């Protein structure tokens, strides 16, 4: 049976929210919270925290998980490209498959990881090369030149009739370790889309995201799973 290594990538620097990876959350902090969630997933063989921060690495060790010390050049977001960082981390851990698990996605719970792992191996059998979590949405989008997915005037349609679009949540990314090294990326060109609801998709980038995640932590889960495209949400 394949071994799965879950990687939690964290670094000391954060431009929008200082020390966000260890921001208080759920009675602990985001990093320890994610470690605790992953520990509940029996399918995961190893958990590795990869960081340049001695403080965060010490937290990881205190929780009994493995660590990977990254040099500053693999954390400063300018010396090495993102792809080089992904490959570097994967080269320094073991395991057949990698599950990239960001601690800034705190509402991805053990049940989601378990389901994703099951879907991932089925997806590989079906010809996909990786798995990525996404949120489906239908919104009126513009670029600098105007609307990109709808037309103005008489051809305007209700949002429910728009073609669905997807954005990557970065909550769960899975692929064979050797492939991540080869691609210098954490998923391939033909990933299976594991769809999250809006609540699960939260990714903490700033203080408002953190406040939302805290507010949504104990909310009624059934509310978050209502499909917004099955109800009339149009104004007029």
GROMACS .gro file of C-alpha atoms in nm:
model
  236
    1UNK     CA    1   0.000   0.000   0.000
    2UNK     CA    2   0.126   0.348  -0.088
    3UNK     CA    3   0.264   0.567   0.186
    4UNK     CA    4   0.126   0.919   0.218
    5UNK     CA    5   0.326   1.210   0.354
    6UNK     CA    6   0.127   1.517   0.455
    7UNK     CA    7   0.329   1.835   0.424
    8UNK     CA    8   0.239   2.151   0.613
    9UNK     CA    9   0.441   2.436   0.456
   10UNK     CA   10   0.486   2.739   0.681
   11UNK     CA   11   0.733   3.026   0.693
   12UNK     CA   12   0.818   3.308   0.926
   13UNK     CA   13   0.733   3.598   0.697
   14UNK     CA   14   0.378   3.706   0.610
   15UNK     CA   15   0.305   4.032   0.434
   16UNK     CA   16  -0.069   4.079   0.501
   17UNK     CA   17  -0.115   3.918   0.842
   18UNK     CA   18   0.184   3.903   1.075
   19UNK     CA   19   0.258   3.554   1.209
   20UNK     CA   20  -0.057   3.422   1.045
   21UNK     CA   21   0.056   3.058   1.049
   22UNK     CA   22   0.050   3.060   1.429
   23UNK     CA   23  -0.248   3.293   1.472
   24UNK     CA   24  -0.478   3.187   1.760
   25UNK     CA   25  -0.747   2.947   1.643
   26UNK     CA   26  -0.973   2.685   1.801
   27UNK     CA   27  -0.804   2.701   2.141
   28UNK     CA   28  -0.456   2.666   1.994
   29UNK     CA   29  -0.303   2.813   1.677
   30UNK     CA   30  -0.340   2.746   1.306
   31UNK     CA   31  -0.029   2.530   1.278
   32UNK     CA   32  -0.102   2.307   1.577
   33UNK     CA   33  -0.468   2.292   1.475
   34UNK     CA   34  -0.369   2.152   1.134
   35UNK     CA   35  -0.129   1.902   1.289
   36UNK     CA   36  -0.406   1.779   1.518
   37UNK     CA   37  -0.647   1.745   1.225
   38UNK     CA   38  -0.400   1.543   1.019
   39UNK     CA   39  -0.320   1.315   1.313
   40UNK     CA   40  -0.680   1.197   1.299
   41UNK     CA   41  -0.639   1.070   0.941
   42UNK     CA   42  -0.521   0.711   0.971
   43UNK     CA   43  -0.443   0.691   0.599
   44UNK     CA   44  -0.158   0.941   0.642
   45UNK     CA   45   0.179   0.777   0.708
   46UNK     CA   46   0.388   1.080   0.804
   47UNK     CA   47   0.324   1.446   0.883
   48UNK     CA   48   0.604   1.690   0.803
   49UNK     CA   49   0.618   2.060   0.888
   50UNK     CA   50   0.849   2.240   0.646
   51UNK     CA   51   0.967   2.584   0.758
   52UNK     CA   52   1.250   2.831   0.803
   53UNK     CA   53   1.116   2.921   1.148
   54UNK     CA   54   1.282   2.753   1.445
   55UNK     CA   55   0.979   2.847   1.654
   56UNK     CA   56   0.736   2.671   1.424
   57UNK     CA   57   0.965   2.371   1.386
   58UNK     CA   58   0.985   2.346   1.766
   59UNK     CA   59   0.603   2.353   1.781
   60UNK     CA   60   0.592   2.069   1.532
   61UNK     CA   61   0.843   1.862   1.727
   62UNK     CA   62   0.647   1.918   2.047
   63UNK     CA   63   0.345   1.770   1.869
   64UNK     CA   64   0.545   1.460   1.772
   65UNK     CA   65   0.558   1.517   1.395
   66UNK     CA   66   0.851   1.533   1.157
   67UNK     CA   67   1.021   1.855   1.046
   68UNK     CA   68   1.210   1.988   0.747
   69UNK     CA   69   1.427   2.297   0.797
   70UNK     CA   70   1.421   2.517   0.489
   71UNK     CA   71   1.698   2.764   0.407
   72UNK     CA   72   1.588   3.127   0.375
   73UNK     CA   73   1.632   3.116  -0.002
   74UNK     CA   74   1.343   2.868  -0.019
   75UNK     CA   75   1.119   3.093   0.191
   76UNK     CA   76   1.181   3.455   0.087
   77UNK     CA   77   0.958   3.430  -0.225
   78UNK     CA   78   1.220   3.593  -0.448
   79UNK     CA   79   1.543   3.391  -0.454
   80UNK     CA   80   1.380   3.065  -0.561
   81UNK     CA   81   1.071   3.023  -0.777
   82UNK     CA   82   0.761   2.867  -0.629
   83UNK     CA   83   0.818   2.555  -0.837
   84UNK     CA   84   1.170   2.519  -0.704
   85UNK     CA   85   1.036   2.541  -0.349
   86UNK     CA   86   0.780   2.265  -0.412
   87UNK     CA   87   1.044   2.038  -0.566
   88UNK     CA   88   1.293   2.112  -0.287
   89UNK     CA   89   1.048   2.017  -0.012
   90UNK     CA   90   0.939   1.699  -0.192
   91UNK     CA   91   1.302   1.597  -0.245
   92UNK     CA   92   1.364   1.622   0.128
   93UNK     CA   93   1.080   1.402   0.249
   94UNK     CA   94   0.991   1.038   0.191
   95UNK     CA   95   0.667   0.876   0.081
   96UNK     CA   96   0.499   0.759  -0.236
   97UNK     CA   97   0.233   1.029  -0.241
   98UNK     CA   98   0.227   1.383  -0.108
   99UNK     CA   99  -0.072   1.552   0.050
  100UNK     CA  100  -0.009   1.928   0.064
  101UNK     CA  101  -0.207   2.058   0.363
  102UNK     CA  102  -0.192   2.429   0.436
  103UNK     CA  103  -0.262   2.537   0.793
  104UNK     CA  104  -0.434   2.851   0.658
  105UNK     CA  105  -0.722   2.626   0.550
  106UNK     CA  106  -0.840   2.541   0.904
  107UNK     CA  107  -1.192   2.433   0.808
  108UNK     CA  108  -1.064   2.138   0.607
  109UNK     CA  109  -1.137   1.865   0.859
  110UNK     CA  110  -1.018   1.502   0.891
  111UNK     CA  111  -1.326   1.376   0.706
  112UNK     CA  112  -1.232   1.588   0.404
  113UNK     CA  113  -0.878   1.445   0.397
  114UNK     CA  114  -1.013   1.091   0.426
  115UNK     CA  115  -1.257   1.146   0.141
  116UNK     CA  116  -0.993   1.318  -0.073
  117UNK     CA  117  -0.749   1.031  -0.030
  118UNK     CA  118  -1.013   0.780  -0.135
  119UNK     CA  119  -1.106   0.990  -0.437
  120UNK     CA  120  -0.741   1.048  -0.526
  121UNK     CA  121  -0.657   0.681  -0.573
  122UNK     CA  122  -0.975   0.624  -0.772
  123UNK     CA  123  -0.890   0.930  -0.982
  124UNK     CA  124  -0.543   0.794  -1.062
  125UNK     CA  125  -0.706   0.472  -1.184
  126UNK     CA  126  -0.938   0.678  -1.403
  127UNK     CA  127  -0.654   0.863  -1.574
  128UNK     CA  128  -0.620   1.177  -1.363
  129UNK     CA  129  -0.269   1.269  -1.251
  130UNK     CA  130  -0.342   1.446  -0.921
  131UNK     CA  131  -0.616   1.591  -0.701
  132UNK     CA  132  -0.686   1.952  -0.613
  133UNK     CA  133  -0.954   2.110  -0.397
  134UNK     CA  134  -1.163   2.376  -0.566
  135UNK     CA  135  -1.470   2.587  -0.505
  136UNK     CA  136  -1.727   2.618  -0.783
  137UNK     CA  137  -1.880   2.959  -0.831
  138UNK     CA  138  -2.102   3.159  -1.064
  139UNK     CA  139  -2.027   3.530  -1.051
  140UNK     CA  140  -2.027   3.815  -1.297
  141UNK     CA  141  -1.659   3.866  -1.378
  142UNK     CA  142  -1.479   4.157  -1.541
  143UNK     CA  143  -1.123   4.221  -1.653
  144UNK     CA  144  -0.977   4.555  -1.764
  145UNK     CA  145  -1.170   4.529  -2.089
  146UNK     CA  146  -1.513   4.459  -1.940
  147UNK     CA  147  -1.726   4.147  -1.877
  148UNK     CA  148  -1.552   3.815  -1.936
  149UNK     CA  149  -1.828   3.559  -1.879
  150UNK     CA  150  -2.153   3.740  -1.961
  151UNK     CA  151  -2.296   4.008  -2.186
  152UNK     CA  152  -2.452   4.342  -2.104
  153UNK     CA  153  -2.801   4.447  -2.207
  154UNK     CA  154  -3.069   4.214  -2.339
  155UNK     CA  155  -2.833   3.911  -2.334
  156UNK     CA  156  -2.771   3.940  -1.960
  157UNK     CA  157  -2.865   3.617  -1.779
  158UNK     CA  158  -2.930   3.534  -1.410
  159UNK     CA  159  -2.617   3.419  -1.230
  160UNK     CA  160  -2.759   3.066  -1.197
  161UNK     CA  161  -2.737   3.035  -1.576
  162UNK     CA  162  -2.370   3.131  -1.598
  163UNK     CA  163  -2.122   2.858  -1.681
  164UNK     CA  164  -1.956   2.748  -1.356
  165UNK     CA  165  -1.603   2.860  -1.287
  166UNK     CA  166  -1.361   2.722  -1.029
  167UNK     CA  167  -1.086   2.859  -0.812
  168UNK     CA  168  -0.817   2.656  -0.641
  169UNK     CA  169  -0.853   2.664  -0.263
  170UNK     CA  170  -0.509   2.510  -0.186
  171UNK     CA  171  -0.676   2.324   0.101
  172UNK     CA  172  -0.584   1.979  -0.033
  173UNK     CA  173  -0.342   1.896  -0.312
  174UNK     CA  174  -0.231   1.539  -0.381
  175UNK     CA  175   0.004   1.383  -0.633
  176UNK     CA  176   0.281   1.123  -0.647
  177UNK     CA  177   0.592   1.265  -0.480
  178UNK     CA  178   0.817   1.192  -0.777
  179UNK     CA  179   0.571   1.369  -1.007
  180UNK     CA  180   0.568   1.680  -0.788
  181UNK     CA  181   0.946   1.687  -0.819
  182UNK     CA  182   0.927   1.638  -1.196
  183UNK     CA  183   0.654   1.899  -1.246
  184UNK     CA  184   0.804   2.138  -0.990
  185UNK     CA  185   0.445   2.189  -0.884
  186UNK     CA  186   0.193   2.027  -0.653
  187UNK     CA  187  -0.053   1.907  -0.916
  188UNK     CA  188  -0.044   1.808  -1.280
  189UNK     CA  189  -0.226   1.929  -1.591
  190UNK     CA  190  -0.513   1.682  -1.545
  191UNK     CA  191  -0.617   1.703  -1.179
  192UNK     CA  192  -0.933   1.562  -1.031
  193UNK     CA  193  -1.143   1.845  -0.889
  194UNK     CA  194  -1.249   1.784  -0.532
  195UNK     CA  195  -1.521   2.043  -0.475
  196UNK     CA  196  -1.540   2.226  -0.143
  197UNK     CA  197  -1.831   2.434  -0.020
  198UNK     CA  198  -1.772   2.801   0.063
  199UNK     CA  199  -1.705   2.736   0.432
  200UNK     CA  200  -1.449   2.463   0.375
  201UNK     CA  201  -1.278   2.673   0.106
  202UNK     CA  202  -1.177   2.954   0.340
  203UNK     CA  203  -0.805   3.031   0.306
  204UNK     CA  204  -0.662   3.278   0.554
  205UNK     CA  205  -0.470   3.555   0.384
  206UNK     CA  206  -0.562   3.854   0.599
  207UNK     CA  207  -0.735   3.950   0.920
  208UNK     CA  208  -1.083   3.941   0.770
  209UNK     CA  209  -1.030   3.584   0.647
  210UNK     CA  210  -0.918   3.486   0.996
  211UNK     CA  211  -1.226   3.645   1.151
  212UNK     CA  212  -1.450   3.458   0.904
  213UNK     CA  213  -1.281   3.126   0.978
  214UNK     CA  214  -1.325   3.177   1.351
  215UNK     CA  215  -1.691   3.269   1.305
  216UNK     CA  216  -1.758   2.973   1.078
  217UNK     CA  217  -1.576   2.716   1.291
  218UNK     CA  218  -1.879   2.615   1.498
  219UNK     CA  219  -2.156   2.704   1.256
  220UNK     CA  220  -2.426   2.457   1.155
  221UNK     CA  221  -2.255   2.256   0.883
  222UNK     CA  222  -2.584   2.191   0.702
  223UNK     CA  223  -2.607   2.563   0.626
  224UNK     CA  224  -2.269   2.566   0.453
  225UNK     CA  225  -2.371   2.279   0.227
  226UNK     CA  226  -2.674   2.450   0.073
  227UNK     CA  227  -2.615   2.487  -0.299
  228UNK     CA  228  -2.649   2.861  -0.370
  229UNK     CA  229  -2.735   2.788  -0.732
  230UNK     CA  230  -3.046   2.590  -0.638
  231UNK     CA  231  -3.214   2.890  -0.475
  232UNK     CA  232  -3.330   3.222  -0.612
  233UNK     CA  233  -3.060   3.467  -0.507
  234UNK     CA  234  -3.122   3.732  -0.770
  235UNK     CA  235  -3.202   4.089  -0.668
  236UNK     CA  236  -3.509   4.176  -0.875
   0.00000   0.00000   0.00000
